[in-house]
């Protein structure tokens, strides 16, 4: 197995099992807007960031909406639900152990997420992983979201590691493509929505953080 100097993790669908909650929030918003995006459209939207998605919906369905306002509403609703125990998405088992093992092995870590900065900050503190990461990149830090490589290039730069020495772990095709364009390897984290993801871009498929550690030959 290749020895990576840096690993770039996606957040939603990789660290938190949050896609179901996002889907429920978006379903309410679709109903209010009088639209129903197809499964194929939703699959292509994964990892792109909320505002880009609402721009697509506005243009495709000719909606009289402000994409930035829609994205902010969706993000704030999700942010508020993180404080409700019965609504809060589950943390994937082994996240903290995986981050600690990588850190102890001298592997640099960062997070590249299409979410808002305040959401990423909150999740990092919720997961108690801030001490293990070099930093993070959000939709507010780049001009273009995934699958553009900018977010992965920025995450690699934060770690001080060349992209070709990095691994991206993402649950969406857009994230893996962004990594590949930047020059990284890419692993698919097969979460609940894996059936909607084109795994052809993946160098490997993993289903848990324990499996990530096993592939990297790290002790648990």
mmCIF file with all atom_site columns, C-alpha atoms in Angstrom:
data_model
loop_
_atom_site.group_PDB
_atom_site.id
_atom_site.type_symbol
_atom_site.label_atom_id
_atom_site.label_alt_id
_atom_site.label_comp_id
_atom_site.label_asym_id
_atom_site.label_entity_id
_atom_site.label_seq_id
_atom_site.pdbx_PDB_ins_code
_atom_site.Cartn_x
_atom_site.Cartn_y
_atom_site.Cartn_z
_atom_site.occupancy
_atom_site.B_iso_or_equiv
_atom_site.pdbx_formal_charge
_atom_site.auth_seq_id
_atom_site.auth_comp_id
_atom_site.auth_asym_id
_atom_site.auth_atom_id
_atom_site.pdbx_PDB_model_num
ATOM 1   C CA . UNK A 1 1   ? 0.000   0.000  0.000   1.00 0.00 ? 1   UNK A CA 1
ATOM 2   C CA . UNK A 1 2   ? 1.266   3.466  -0.912  1.00 0.00 ? 2   UNK A CA 1
ATOM 3   C CA . UNK A 1 3   ? 2.532   5.525  2.017   1.00 0.00 ? 3   UNK A CA 1
ATOM 4   C CA . UNK A 1 4   ? 0.592   8.796  2.087   1.00 0.00 ? 4   UNK A CA 1
ATOM 5   C CA . UNK A 1 5   ? 1.944   11.955 3.685   1.00 0.00 ? 5   UNK A CA 1
ATOM 6   C CA . UNK A 1 6   ? -1.463  13.621 3.853   1.00 0.00 ? 6   UNK A CA 1
ATOM 7   C CA . UNK A 1 7   ? -5.124  12.580 3.860   1.00 0.00 ? 7   UNK A CA 1
ATOM 8   C CA . UNK A 1 8   ? -7.998  14.876 2.894   1.00 0.00 ? 8   UNK A CA 1
ATOM 9   C CA . UNK A 1 9   ? -11.348 13.815 4.345   1.00 0.00 ? 9   UNK A CA 1
ATOM 10  C CA . UNK A 1 10  ? -14.764 14.907 3.172   1.00 0.00 ? 10  UNK A CA 1
ATOM 11  C CA . UNK A 1 11  ? -17.120 15.674 6.071   1.00 0.00 ? 11  UNK A CA 1
ATOM 12  C CA . UNK A 1 12  ? -20.773 14.823 5.374   1.00 0.00 ? 12  UNK A CA 1
ATOM 13  C CA . UNK A 1 13  ? -21.215 11.162 4.535   1.00 0.00 ? 13  UNK A CA 1
ATOM 14  C CA . UNK A 1 14  ? -17.657 10.341 5.651   1.00 0.00 ? 14  UNK A CA 1
ATOM 15  C CA . UNK A 1 15  ? -17.320 11.638 9.211   1.00 0.00 ? 15  UNK A CA 1
ATOM 16  C CA . UNK A 1 16  ? -21.010 12.131 9.962   1.00 0.00 ? 16  UNK A CA 1
ATOM 17  C CA . UNK A 1 17  ? -23.867 10.021 8.595   1.00 0.00 ? 17  UNK A CA 1
ATOM 18  C CA . UNK A 1 18  ? -25.604 13.275 7.694   1.00 0.00 ? 18  UNK A CA 1
ATOM 19  C CA . UNK A 1 19  ? -26.861 12.714 4.168   1.00 0.00 ? 19  UNK A CA 1
ATOM 20  C CA . UNK A 1 20  ? -30.242 11.416 5.393   1.00 0.00 ? 20  UNK A CA 1
ATOM 21  C CA . UNK A 1 21  ? -30.845 14.575 7.419   1.00 0.00 ? 21  UNK A CA 1
ATOM 22  C CA . UNK A 1 22  ? -29.850 16.772 4.487   1.00 0.00 ? 22  UNK A CA 1
ATOM 23  C CA . UNK A 1 23  ? -32.227 14.820 2.258   1.00 0.00 ? 23  UNK A CA 1
ATOM 24  C CA . UNK A 1 24  ? -35.095 15.402 4.671   1.00 0.00 ? 24  UNK A CA 1
ATOM 25  C CA . UNK A 1 25  ? -34.378 19.131 4.880   1.00 0.00 ? 25  UNK A CA 1
ATOM 26  C CA . UNK A 1 26  ? -34.082 19.377 1.100   1.00 0.00 ? 26  UNK A CA 1
ATOM 27  C CA . UNK A 1 27  ? -37.277 17.362 0.552   1.00 0.00 ? 27  UNK A CA 1
ATOM 28  C CA . UNK A 1 28  ? -39.189 20.016 2.513   1.00 0.00 ? 28  UNK A CA 1
ATOM 29  C CA . UNK A 1 29  ? -37.518 22.753 0.474   1.00 0.00 ? 29  UNK A CA 1
ATOM 30  C CA . UNK A 1 30  ? -38.269 20.993 -2.830  1.00 0.00 ? 30  UNK A CA 1
ATOM 31  C CA . UNK A 1 31  ? -41.913 20.689 -1.804  1.00 0.00 ? 31  UNK A CA 1
ATOM 32  C CA . UNK A 1 32  ? -42.060 24.395 -0.978  1.00 0.00 ? 32  UNK A CA 1
ATOM 33  C CA . UNK A 1 33  ? -40.506 25.222 -4.364  1.00 0.00 ? 33  UNK A CA 1
ATOM 34  C CA . UNK A 1 34  ? -42.859 22.853 -6.216  1.00 0.00 ? 34  UNK A CA 1
ATOM 35  C CA . UNK A 1 35  ? -40.110 20.694 -7.726  1.00 0.00 ? 35  UNK A CA 1
ATOM 36  C CA . UNK A 1 36  ? -38.807 17.131 -7.468  1.00 0.00 ? 36  UNK A CA 1
ATOM 37  C CA . UNK A 1 37  ? -35.240 16.658 -8.741  1.00 0.00 ? 37  UNK A CA 1
ATOM 38  C CA . UNK A 1 38  ? -34.445 13.251 -10.217 1.00 0.00 ? 38  UNK A CA 1
ATOM 39  C CA . UNK A 1 39  ? -32.184 10.708 -8.517  1.00 0.00 ? 39  UNK A CA 1
ATOM 40  C CA . UNK A 1 40  ? -29.627 11.278 -11.264 1.00 0.00 ? 40  UNK A CA 1
ATOM 41  C CA . UNK A 1 41  ? -29.629 15.030 -10.626 1.00 0.00 ? 41  UNK A CA 1
ATOM 42  C CA . UNK A 1 42  ? -29.256 14.484 -6.887  1.00 0.00 ? 42  UNK A CA 1
ATOM 43  C CA . UNK A 1 43  ? -26.381 12.043 -7.445  1.00 0.00 ? 43  UNK A CA 1
ATOM 44  C CA . UNK A 1 44  ? -24.558 14.601 -9.588  1.00 0.00 ? 44  UNK A CA 1
ATOM 45  C CA . UNK A 1 45  ? -25.097 17.256 -6.905  1.00 0.00 ? 45  UNK A CA 1
ATOM 46  C CA . UNK A 1 46  ? -23.350 15.319 -4.127  1.00 0.00 ? 46  UNK A CA 1
ATOM 47  C CA . UNK A 1 47  ? -20.285 17.152 -2.874  1.00 0.00 ? 47  UNK A CA 1
ATOM 48  C CA . UNK A 1 48  ? -20.853 20.288 -4.958  1.00 0.00 ? 48  UNK A CA 1
ATOM 49  C CA . UNK A 1 49  ? -22.005 22.517 -2.104  1.00 0.00 ? 49  UNK A CA 1
ATOM 50  C CA . UNK A 1 50  ? -25.464 23.882 -1.327  1.00 0.00 ? 50  UNK A CA 1
ATOM 51  C CA . UNK A 1 51  ? -25.265 27.155 -3.224  1.00 0.00 ? 51  UNK A CA 1
ATOM 52  C CA . UNK A 1 52  ? -24.064 25.504 -6.449  1.00 0.00 ? 52  UNK A CA 1
ATOM 53  C CA . UNK A 1 53  ? -26.903 23.002 -6.145  1.00 0.00 ? 53  UNK A CA 1
ATOM 54  C CA . UNK A 1 54  ? -29.547 25.698 -5.698  1.00 0.00 ? 54  UNK A CA 1
ATOM 55  C CA . UNK A 1 55  ? -28.095 27.641 -8.627  1.00 0.00 ? 55  UNK A CA 1
ATOM 56  C CA . UNK A 1 56  ? -28.568 24.520 -10.744 1.00 0.00 ? 56  UNK A CA 1
ATOM 57  C CA . UNK A 1 57  ? -32.148 24.076 -9.521  1.00 0.00 ? 57  UNK A CA 1
ATOM 58  C CA . UNK A 1 58  ? -32.965 27.738 -10.158 1.00 0.00 ? 58  UNK A CA 1
ATOM 59  C CA . UNK A 1 59  ? -31.669 27.585 -13.725 1.00 0.00 ? 59  UNK A CA 1
ATOM 60  C CA . UNK A 1 60  ? -33.066 24.137 -14.561 1.00 0.00 ? 60  UNK A CA 1
ATOM 61  C CA . UNK A 1 61  ? -36.527 24.574 -13.056 1.00 0.00 ? 61  UNK A CA 1
ATOM 62  C CA . UNK A 1 62  ? -36.788 28.344 -13.681 1.00 0.00 ? 62  UNK A CA 1
ATOM 63  C CA . UNK A 1 63  ? -37.304 29.135 -10.009 1.00 0.00 ? 63  UNK A CA 1
ATOM 64  C CA . UNK A 1 64  ? -37.675 32.617 -8.585  1.00 0.00 ? 64  UNK A CA 1
ATOM 65  C CA . UNK A 1 65  ? -35.217 32.056 -5.741  1.00 0.00 ? 65  UNK A CA 1
ATOM 66  C CA . UNK A 1 66  ? -31.934 33.391 -4.396  1.00 0.00 ? 66  UNK A CA 1
ATOM 67  C CA . UNK A 1 67  ? -29.517 30.405 -4.358  1.00 0.00 ? 67  UNK A CA 1
ATOM 68  C CA . UNK A 1 68  ? -27.372 31.976 -1.640  1.00 0.00 ? 68  UNK A CA 1
ATOM 69  C CA . UNK A 1 69  ? -30.415 32.497 0.589   1.00 0.00 ? 69  UNK A CA 1
ATOM 70  C CA . UNK A 1 70  ? -31.624 28.935 -0.022  1.00 0.00 ? 70  UNK A CA 1
ATOM 71  C CA . UNK A 1 71  ? -28.191 27.544 0.820   1.00 0.00 ? 71  UNK A CA 1
ATOM 72  C CA . UNK A 1 72  ? -27.999 29.623 3.993   1.00 0.00 ? 72  UNK A CA 1
ATOM 73  C CA . UNK A 1 73  ? -31.471 28.485 5.089   1.00 0.00 ? 73  UNK A CA 1
ATOM 74  C CA . UNK A 1 74  ? -30.549 24.835 4.511   1.00 0.00 ? 74  UNK A CA 1
ATOM 75  C CA . UNK A 1 75  ? -27.221 25.203 6.330   1.00 0.00 ? 75  UNK A CA 1
ATOM 76  C CA . UNK A 1 76  ? -28.756 27.024 9.300   1.00 0.00 ? 76  UNK A CA 1
ATOM 77  C CA . UNK A 1 77  ? -31.506 24.450 9.651   1.00 0.00 ? 77  UNK A CA 1
ATOM 78  C CA . UNK A 1 78  ? -28.928 21.663 9.653   1.00 0.00 ? 78  UNK A CA 1
ATOM 79  C CA . UNK A 1 79  ? -26.752 23.615 12.120  1.00 0.00 ? 79  UNK A CA 1
ATOM 80  C CA . UNK A 1 80  ? -29.673 23.989 14.531  1.00 0.00 ? 80  UNK A CA 1
ATOM 81  C CA . UNK A 1 81  ? -30.584 20.292 14.307  1.00 0.00 ? 81  UNK A CA 1
ATOM 82  C CA . UNK A 1 82  ? -27.051 19.321 15.352  1.00 0.00 ? 82  UNK A CA 1
ATOM 83  C CA . UNK A 1 83  ? -28.048 20.533 18.830  1.00 0.00 ? 83  UNK A CA 1
ATOM 84  C CA . UNK A 1 84  ? -31.102 18.251 18.958  1.00 0.00 ? 84  UNK A CA 1
ATOM 85  C CA . UNK A 1 85  ? -29.975 14.806 20.214  1.00 0.00 ? 85  UNK A CA 1
ATOM 86  C CA . UNK A 1 86  ? -32.761 12.867 18.499  1.00 0.00 ? 86  UNK A CA 1
ATOM 87  C CA . UNK A 1 87  ? -32.070 14.639 15.181  1.00 0.00 ? 87  UNK A CA 1
ATOM 88  C CA . UNK A 1 88  ? -28.266 14.783 15.279  1.00 0.00 ? 88  UNK A CA 1
ATOM 89  C CA . UNK A 1 89  ? -26.618 12.547 12.642  1.00 0.00 ? 89  UNK A CA 1
ATOM 90  C CA . UNK A 1 90  ? -24.621 9.626  13.947  1.00 0.00 ? 90  UNK A CA 1
ATOM 91  C CA . UNK A 1 91  ? -20.840 9.803  13.929  1.00 0.00 ? 91  UNK A CA 1
ATOM 92  C CA . UNK A 1 92  ? -19.414 6.961  11.874  1.00 0.00 ? 92  UNK A CA 1
ATOM 93  C CA . UNK A 1 93  ? -17.725 4.464  14.221  1.00 0.00 ? 93  UNK A CA 1
ATOM 94  C CA . UNK A 1 94  ? -13.963 4.774  14.505  1.00 0.00 ? 94  UNK A CA 1
ATOM 95  C CA . UNK A 1 95  ? -13.600 8.381  13.304  1.00 0.00 ? 95  UNK A CA 1
ATOM 96  C CA . UNK A 1 96  ? -11.659 9.643  16.310  1.00 0.00 ? 96  UNK A CA 1
ATOM 97  C CA . UNK A 1 97  ? -9.571  6.470  16.495  1.00 0.00 ? 97  UNK A CA 1
ATOM 98  C CA . UNK A 1 98  ? -8.711  6.762  12.798  1.00 0.00 ? 98  UNK A CA 1
ATOM 99  C CA . UNK A 1 99  ? -7.685  10.410 13.091  1.00 0.00 ? 99  UNK A CA 1
ATOM 100 C CA . UNK A 1 100 ? -5.599  9.678  16.181  1.00 0.00 ? 100 UNK A CA 1
ATOM 101 C CA . UNK A 1 101 ? -3.870  6.718  14.501  1.00 0.00 ? 101 UNK A CA 1
ATOM 102 C CA . UNK A 1 102 ? -3.069  8.773  11.390  1.00 0.00 ? 102 UNK A CA 1
ATOM 103 C CA . UNK A 1 103 ? -1.775  11.640 13.511  1.00 0.00 ? 103 UNK A CA 1
ATOM 104 C CA . UNK A 1 104 ? 0.407   9.314  15.591  1.00 0.00 ? 104 UNK A CA 1
ATOM 105 C CA . UNK A 1 105 ? 1.815   7.816  12.382  1.00 0.00 ? 105 UNK A CA 1
ATOM 106 C CA . UNK A 1 106 ? 2.886   11.274 11.203  1.00 0.00 ? 106 UNK A CA 1
ATOM 107 C CA . UNK A 1 107 ? 0.235   11.562 8.483   1.00 0.00 ? 107 UNK A CA 1
ATOM 108 C CA . UNK A 1 108 ? -1.067  15.098 7.983   1.00 0.00 ? 108 UNK A CA 1
ATOM 109 C CA . UNK A 1 109 ? -4.861  15.468 7.975   1.00 0.00 ? 109 UNK A CA 1
ATOM 110 C CA . UNK A 1 110 ? -7.284  18.044 6.609   1.00 0.00 ? 110 UNK A CA 1
ATOM 111 C CA . UNK A 1 111 ? -10.980 18.318 5.790   1.00 0.00 ? 111 UNK A CA 1
ATOM 112 C CA . UNK A 1 112 ? -12.371 19.541 2.453   1.00 0.00 ? 112 UNK A CA 1
ATOM 113 C CA . UNK A 1 113 ? -16.104 20.207 2.636   1.00 0.00 ? 113 UNK A CA 1
ATOM 114 C CA . UNK A 1 114 ? -18.708 21.923 0.500   1.00 0.00 ? 114 UNK A CA 1
ATOM 115 C CA . UNK A 1 115 ? -20.431 23.068 3.695   1.00 0.00 ? 115 UNK A CA 1
ATOM 116 C CA . UNK A 1 116 ? -20.318 26.494 5.317   1.00 0.00 ? 116 UNK A CA 1
ATOM 117 C CA . UNK A 1 117 ? -17.386 27.311 7.592   1.00 0.00 ? 117 UNK A CA 1
ATOM 118 C CA . UNK A 1 118 ? -19.507 27.569 10.749  1.00 0.00 ? 118 UNK A CA 1
ATOM 119 C CA . UNK A 1 119 ? -20.899 24.082 10.086  1.00 0.00 ? 119 UNK A CA 1
ATOM 120 C CA . UNK A 1 120 ? -17.467 22.536 9.610   1.00 0.00 ? 120 UNK A CA 1
ATOM 121 C CA . UNK A 1 121 ? -16.215 24.236 12.781  1.00 0.00 ? 121 UNK A CA 1
ATOM 122 C CA . UNK A 1 122 ? -19.147 22.830 14.747  1.00 0.00 ? 122 UNK A CA 1
ATOM 123 C CA . UNK A 1 123 ? -18.698 19.279 13.456  1.00 0.00 ? 123 UNK A CA 1
ATOM 124 C CA . UNK A 1 124 ? -14.947 19.326 14.150  1.00 0.00 ? 124 UNK A CA 1
ATOM 125 C CA . UNK A 1 125 ? -15.651 20.270 17.758  1.00 0.00 ? 125 UNK A CA 1
ATOM 126 C CA . UNK A 1 126 ? -18.500 17.750 18.005  1.00 0.00 ? 126 UNK A CA 1
ATOM 127 C CA . UNK A 1 127 ? -16.166 14.969 16.853  1.00 0.00 ? 127 UNK A CA 1
ATOM 128 C CA . UNK A 1 128 ? -13.276 16.217 19.029  1.00 0.00 ? 128 UNK A CA 1
ATOM 129 C CA . UNK A 1 129 ? -10.738 15.934 16.200  1.00 0.00 ? 129 UNK A CA 1
ATOM 130 C CA . UNK A 1 130 ? -9.368  19.485 16.030  1.00 0.00 ? 130 UNK A CA 1
ATOM 131 C CA . UNK A 1 131 ? -6.066  18.445 17.653  1.00 0.00 ? 131 UNK A CA 1
ATOM 132 C CA . UNK A 1 132 ? -5.412  15.945 14.853  1.00 0.00 ? 132 UNK A CA 1
ATOM 133 C CA . UNK A 1 133 ? -5.906  18.145 11.768  1.00 0.00 ? 133 UNK A CA 1
ATOM 134 C CA . UNK A 1 134 ? -3.737  20.776 10.097  1.00 0.00 ? 134 UNK A CA 1
ATOM 135 C CA . UNK A 1 135 ? -6.810  22.690 8.978   1.00 0.00 ? 135 UNK A CA 1
ATOM 136 C CA . UNK A 1 136 ? -9.854  22.596 6.742   1.00 0.00 ? 136 UNK A CA 1
ATOM 137 C CA . UNK A 1 137 ? -11.273 24.106 3.558   1.00 0.00 ? 137 UNK A CA 1
ATOM 138 C CA . UNK A 1 138 ? -14.925 25.038 3.012   1.00 0.00 ? 138 UNK A CA 1
ATOM 139 C CA . UNK A 1 139 ? -17.119 26.315 0.197   1.00 0.00 ? 139 UNK A CA 1
ATOM 140 C CA . UNK A 1 140 ? -16.373 29.839 1.427   1.00 0.00 ? 140 UNK A CA 1
ATOM 141 C CA . UNK A 1 141 ? -12.623 29.430 0.883   1.00 0.00 ? 141 UNK A CA 1
ATOM 142 C CA . UNK A 1 142 ? -12.625 28.571 -2.832  1.00 0.00 ? 142 UNK A CA 1
ATOM 143 C CA . UNK A 1 143 ? -14.034 30.046 -6.028  1.00 0.00 ? 143 UNK A CA 1
ATOM 144 C CA . UNK A 1 144 ? -15.328 26.736 -7.364  1.00 0.00 ? 144 UNK A CA 1
ATOM 145 C CA . UNK A 1 145 ? -16.564 23.682 -5.493  1.00 0.00 ? 145 UNK A CA 1
ATOM 146 C CA . UNK A 1 146 ? -16.035 20.008 -6.234  1.00 0.00 ? 146 UNK A CA 1
ATOM 147 C CA . UNK A 1 147 ? -15.381 18.574 -8.841  1.00 0.00 ? 147 UNK A CA 1
ATOM 148 C CA . UNK A 1 148 ? -13.042 21.536 -9.421  1.00 0.00 ? 148 UNK A CA 1
ATOM 149 C CA . UNK A 1 149 ? -9.633  20.613 -7.929  1.00 0.00 ? 149 UNK A CA 1
ATOM 150 C CA . UNK A 1 150 ? -9.139  23.939 -6.103  1.00 0.00 ? 150 UNK A CA 1
ATOM 151 C CA . UNK A 1 151 ? -10.521 22.699 -2.781  1.00 0.00 ? 151 UNK A CA 1
ATOM 152 C CA . UNK A 1 152 ? -8.188  19.668 -2.765  1.00 0.00 ? 152 UNK A CA 1
ATOM 153 C CA . UNK A 1 153 ? -5.182  21.707 -3.855  1.00 0.00 ? 153 UNK A CA 1
ATOM 154 C CA . UNK A 1 154 ? -5.903  24.150 -1.031  1.00 0.00 ? 154 UNK A CA 1
ATOM 155 C CA . UNK A 1 155 ? -6.293  21.345 1.519   1.00 0.00 ? 155 UNK A CA 1
ATOM 156 C CA . UNK A 1 156 ? -2.961  19.839 0.437   1.00 0.00 ? 156 UNK A CA 1
ATOM 157 C CA . UNK A 1 157 ? -1.305  23.254 0.697   1.00 0.00 ? 157 UNK A CA 1
ATOM 158 C CA . UNK A 1 158 ? -2.628  23.697 4.249   1.00 0.00 ? 158 UNK A CA 1
ATOM 159 C CA . UNK A 1 159 ? -0.946  20.420 5.184   1.00 0.00 ? 159 UNK A CA 1
ATOM 160 C CA . UNK A 1 160 ? 2.279   21.367 3.408   1.00 0.00 ? 160 UNK A CA 1
ATOM 161 C CA . UNK A 1 161 ? 2.066   18.206 1.315   1.00 0.00 ? 161 UNK A CA 1
ATOM 162 C CA . UNK A 1 162 ? 2.184   17.797 -2.471  1.00 0.00 ? 162 UNK A CA 1
ATOM 163 C CA . UNK A 1 163 ? -1.160  16.604 -3.898  1.00 0.00 ? 163 UNK A CA 1
ATOM 164 C CA . UNK A 1 164 ? 0.518   13.545 -5.425  1.00 0.00 ? 164 UNK A CA 1
ATOM 165 C CA . UNK A 1 165 ? 1.476   12.465 -1.893  1.00 0.00 ? 165 UNK A CA 1
ATOM 166 C CA . UNK A 1 166 ? -2.110  12.838 -0.659  1.00 0.00 ? 166 UNK A CA 1
ATOM 167 C CA . UNK A 1 167 ? -5.174  10.631 -0.446  1.00 0.00 ? 167 UNK A CA 1
ATOM 168 C CA . UNK A 1 168 ? -8.743  11.933 -0.715  1.00 0.00 ? 168 UNK A CA 1
ATOM 169 C CA . UNK A 1 169 ? -11.488 9.997  1.083   1.00 0.00 ? 169 UNK A CA 1
ATOM 170 C CA . UNK A 1 170 ? -14.943 11.024 -0.124  1.00 0.00 ? 170 UNK A CA 1
ATOM 171 C CA . UNK A 1 171 ? -18.412 9.521  -0.473  1.00 0.00 ? 171 UNK A CA 1
ATOM 172 C CA . UNK A 1 172 ? -19.236 11.319 -3.739  1.00 0.00 ? 172 UNK A CA 1
ATOM 173 C CA . UNK A 1 173 ? -18.012 11.148 -7.319  1.00 0.00 ? 173 UNK A CA 1
ATOM 174 C CA . UNK A 1 174 ? -17.465 14.921 -7.386  1.00 0.00 ? 174 UNK A CA 1
ATOM 175 C CA . UNK A 1 175 ? -15.061 14.698 -4.460  1.00 0.00 ? 175 UNK A CA 1
ATOM 176 C CA . UNK A 1 176 ? -13.060 11.867 -5.983  1.00 0.00 ? 176 UNK A CA 1
ATOM 177 C CA . UNK A 1 177 ? -12.882 13.658 -9.339  1.00 0.00 ? 177 UNK A CA 1
ATOM 178 C CA . UNK A 1 178 ? -11.681 16.831 -7.590  1.00 0.00 ? 178 UNK A CA 1
ATOM 179 C CA . UNK A 1 179 ? -8.924  14.810 -5.964  1.00 0.00 ? 179 UNK A CA 1
ATOM 180 C CA . UNK A 1 180 ? -7.913  13.117 -9.198  1.00 0.00 ? 180 UNK A CA 1
ATOM 181 C CA . UNK A 1 181 ? -7.761  16.452 -11.018 1.00 0.00 ? 181 UNK A CA 1
ATOM 182 C CA . UNK A 1 182 ? -5.545  17.803 -8.240  1.00 0.00 ? 182 UNK A CA 1
ATOM 183 C CA . UNK A 1 183 ? -3.237  14.791 -8.540  1.00 0.00 ? 183 UNK A CA 1
ATOM 184 C CA . UNK A 1 184 ? -4.221  12.810 -5.431  1.00 0.00 ? 184 UNK A CA 1
ATOM 185 C CA . UNK A 1 185 ? -5.344  9.230  -5.049  1.00 0.00 ? 185 UNK A CA 1
ATOM 186 C CA . UNK A 1 186 ? -9.011  8.825  -4.108  1.00 0.00 ? 186 UNK A CA 1
ATOM 187 C CA . UNK A 1 187 ? -10.896 6.271  -2.031  1.00 0.00 ? 187 UNK A CA 1
ATOM 188 C CA . UNK A 1 188 ? -14.660 5.964  -2.010  1.00 0.00 ? 188 UNK A CA 1
ATOM 189 C CA . UNK A 1 189 ? -16.214 5.845  1.448   1.00 0.00 ? 189 UNK A CA 1
ATOM 190 C CA . UNK A 1 190 ? -19.239 3.673  0.717   1.00 0.00 ? 190 UNK A CA 1
ATOM 191 C CA . UNK A 1 191 ? -21.926 5.280  2.863   1.00 0.00 ? 191 UNK A CA 1
ATOM 192 C CA . UNK A 1 192 ? -25.711 4.953  2.504   1.00 0.00 ? 192 UNK A CA 1
ATOM 193 C CA . UNK A 1 193 ? -25.737 6.719  -0.881  1.00 0.00 ? 193 UNK A CA 1
ATOM 194 C CA . UNK A 1 194 ? -23.000 4.590  -2.441  1.00 0.00 ? 194 UNK A CA 1
ATOM 195 C CA . UNK A 1 195 ? -25.462 3.157  -4.978  1.00 0.00 ? 195 UNK A CA 1
ATOM 196 C CA . UNK A 1 196 ? -25.712 6.640  -6.533  1.00 0.00 ? 196 UNK A CA 1
ATOM 197 C CA . UNK A 1 197 ? -21.934 7.032  -6.834  1.00 0.00 ? 197 UNK A CA 1
ATOM 198 C CA . UNK A 1 198 ? -19.751 6.159  -9.819  1.00 0.00 ? 198 UNK A CA 1
ATOM 199 C CA . UNK A 1 199 ? -17.019 4.089  -8.178  1.00 0.00 ? 199 UNK A CA 1
ATOM 200 C CA . UNK A 1 200 ? -14.897 3.991  -11.343 1.00 0.00 ? 200 UNK A CA 1
ATOM 201 C CA . UNK A 1 201 ? -12.933 7.014  -10.078 1.00 0.00 ? 201 UNK A CA 1
ATOM 202 C CA . UNK A 1 202 ? -11.978 5.218  -6.858  1.00 0.00 ? 202 UNK A CA 1
ATOM 203 C CA . UNK A 1 203 ? -8.575  3.643  -6.266  1.00 0.00 ? 203 UNK A CA 1
ATOM 204 C CA . UNK A 1 204 ? -10.198 1.687  -3.432  1.00 0.00 ? 204 UNK A CA 1
ATOM 205 C CA . UNK A 1 205 ? -13.573 1.357  -1.737  1.00 0.00 ? 205 UNK A CA 1
ATOM 206 C CA . UNK A 1 206 ? -13.831 1.357  2.060   1.00 0.00 ? 206 UNK A CA 1
ATOM 207 C CA . UNK A 1 207 ? -16.892 0.963  4.241   1.00 0.00 ? 207 UNK A CA 1
ATOM 208 C CA . UNK A 1 208 ? -15.635 2.059  7.645   1.00 0.00 ? 208 UNK A CA 1
ATOM 209 C CA . UNK A 1 209 ? -12.902 3.978  9.414   1.00 0.00 ? 209 UNK A CA 1
ATOM 210 C CA . UNK A 1 210 ? -11.627 0.693  10.805  1.00 0.00 ? 210 UNK A CA 1
ATOM 211 C CA . UNK A 1 211 ? -11.132 -0.445 7.203   1.00 0.00 ? 211 UNK A CA 1
ATOM 212 C CA . UNK A 1 212 ? -9.294  2.799  6.394   1.00 0.00 ? 212 UNK A CA 1
ATOM 213 C CA . UNK A 1 213 ? -6.855  2.056  9.221   1.00 0.00 ? 213 UNK A CA 1
ATOM 214 C CA . UNK A 1 214 ? -6.461  -1.531 8.013   1.00 0.00 ? 214 UNK A CA 1
ATOM 215 C CA . UNK A 1 215 ? -5.672  -0.391 4.456   1.00 0.00 ? 215 UNK A CA 1
ATOM 216 C CA . UNK A 1 216 ? -3.127  2.100  5.803   1.00 0.00 ? 216 UNK A CA 1
ATOM 217 C CA . UNK A 1 217 ? -1.572  -0.539 8.084   1.00 0.00 ? 217 UNK A CA 1
ATOM 218 C CA . UNK A 1 218 ? -2.267  1.548  11.180  1.00 0.00 ? 218 UNK A CA 1
ATOM 219 C CA . UNK A 1 219 ? -2.858  0.133  14.635  1.00 0.00 ? 219 UNK A CA 1
ATOM 220 C CA . UNK A 1 220 ? -6.309  0.743  16.117  1.00 0.00 ? 220 UNK A CA 1
#
